[in-house]
Amino acid sequence: MFKKILIANRGEIACRVMRTTATMGIKSVAVYSRADRDAKHVSVADEAISVGGSTAAEGYLLADNIIQACQHSGAQAVHPGYGFLSENAAFARKLAQAGIVFIGPGAKAIEAMGDKIASKRLAEQAGVNIIPGHDEVVPDAQDAVAIADRIGYPVMIKASAGGGGKGMRVAYNRAQCLDGFERAASEAISSFGDGRILIEKYIERPRHIEIQVMADSHGNVVTLNERECSIQRRHQKVIEEAPSAFMDDKTRAAMSAQAVALVRAVDYRSAGTVEFIVDVDRNFYFLEMNTRLQVEHPVTEFITGLDLVELMIRVAYGEKLPIAQEQVVINGWSMESRIYAESPLRNFLPSAGRLTRYQAPEQGECVRVDAGVEEGSVISRFYDPMIAKLVTWGASREAAITSMQQALAQYYIRGVDSNLPFVADIMHHPRFQAGNLTTDFIAEEYPDGFVPSPLRGQKRDNLVCVMASLHHRLVRRAATVSNPVPGYGRNLQSDWEVVIGRNNFHTRVQGEDGKWNVVLNGQSCQVEDNWLPIQTVYQGAVNAQQVCLQIEKNGYGYDVSHSGNLLSVHVFTPRTAELHRKMPSKQSVDQSRFLLSPMPGLLVTLSAAPGQVVKAGEELAVIEAMKMENSLRAENDGVISAVLVAAGATLEVDQAILEFALDG
């Protein structure tokens, strides 16, 4: 077996690969950029070598630097993780020439499947169902419109060398096709250095279901069941699960057979994923093949009990697969939530900065956290904004969802914004719980962006009871400190009004030692917990029903996170609550005079000049952040009075780009 493996990646996937190498008794070598010199994966590895630069292009994407690091460290093999050089055929060839083993498929297979046009042709030749479309490179936007007119709208415009949702646009008409082609091509060049674009029919109300494959160099191929990845935003997966509630045995068998046929057609070895689009009638069509380990591989590991990274390493060493197809099982259900540093309430804009507080849920048989960060880590604007992958298991889909809900409630992140509230909201969404999924789920259920579902019924009442009991004990504690008389404050009864937004809830609280009786709406509720004032994550029970929320004192009130909601909660005496109701609300500051940068990033283009008249919806600027292009448009008709920065500038969050005339 290999003695030393270099991991040519960063973040959570680098740490995850190192976990397996450590278990196998293999030494690990990390590589790091200037921006990552203090990153977690550097400290986890047995040794670490700098590859220079701060951006991926200046370090992680330089094949020669990676090979030099292998030669310097004596690493016999390279695990590429995902992204970066993981699907780079030239890199695989260079490693082979240097006598270093690539833990992945051969260069020919990577090349064949890495090009969407070529892979579609190969899939068709292998008998795999393909989506109708144009299988030649589209030269320009006008040709794109002509092709789309011929195929029929809607169409999918996507980068031939793309992946991860980048360089992809859906167009429902000619105008969207023109804009989508330009934007997809620009993103493709930025992300992959390859601006080739193809167009195909867009399958409406589709589900994204993929088959995990594993093949060795001895002719053995197994499929490790399917994963459903339909919960996506801008073609980027957010939540994955295994198996899929939509699949039946007949469809699973047919899809798996086609995946195996494609694997054999390209002489594939190692882990790979054949992705399909599935329509409402369970007709399925080849989408692409990912010739690498997938981000969502942990859900497959949970339901099969297999370590995919270990299998990849053993296959790369020349060993036979240790399992046969009939030995592959589906045990229970698994969910994965991708935890990103982004602001759901600001249209999911990236959020860079330092993790001032970071507390992941406790891991165990039903909870797994694959993270590349720790408290104090920096989420850099140079890389993908993923913080971690939260994975849960349950005997059923319902149990896996419940486990995920509890784990999300326990996940405590401060210093940067995160999508925790958004993912939590999805987990509580009735449509998601029913398994009625499509890749349009987020667009359909959150058409105006993320607006948390309001707390109602039992969830709201449980929150009210918990907050009343917490405030009551804090007041009692203060009274005990100021009146150190034995027995003072014991079993003290008080009336409290819990204020959430414009709603007031009258409660009466009595109790002690972790057991509190709260009367709400004439009903008696029993609150039990071991909460201490220094704890920000509350875990307890209301009438034996588990409740988990996050609490932070904020002046005279509390900031509370619960079930996807970020709430400002106050607890007053009845008299103070009456005075509070009469106070005027604060007015927000009007910033409509300026076009502000909603995120830190690079100002790629600026389509504005002083004195220019603009119309609502007109594009004014494009900002690139974390490998995605974001278009900024005018909210209203107006006149530009000043341009405050130039194209090419590096922007901070909320930095003013343009100023509009007051009478515009």
PDB file of C-alpha atoms in Angstrom, residues 205 279 584:
ATOM      1  CA  ARG A 205     -40.088  19.907 -13.577  1.00  0.00           C
ATOM      2  CA  ASP A 279     -39.003  13.672 -15.705  1.00  0.00           C
ATOM      3  CA  PRO A 584     -42.606  54.510  17.736  1.00  0.00           C
TER       4      PRO A 584
END
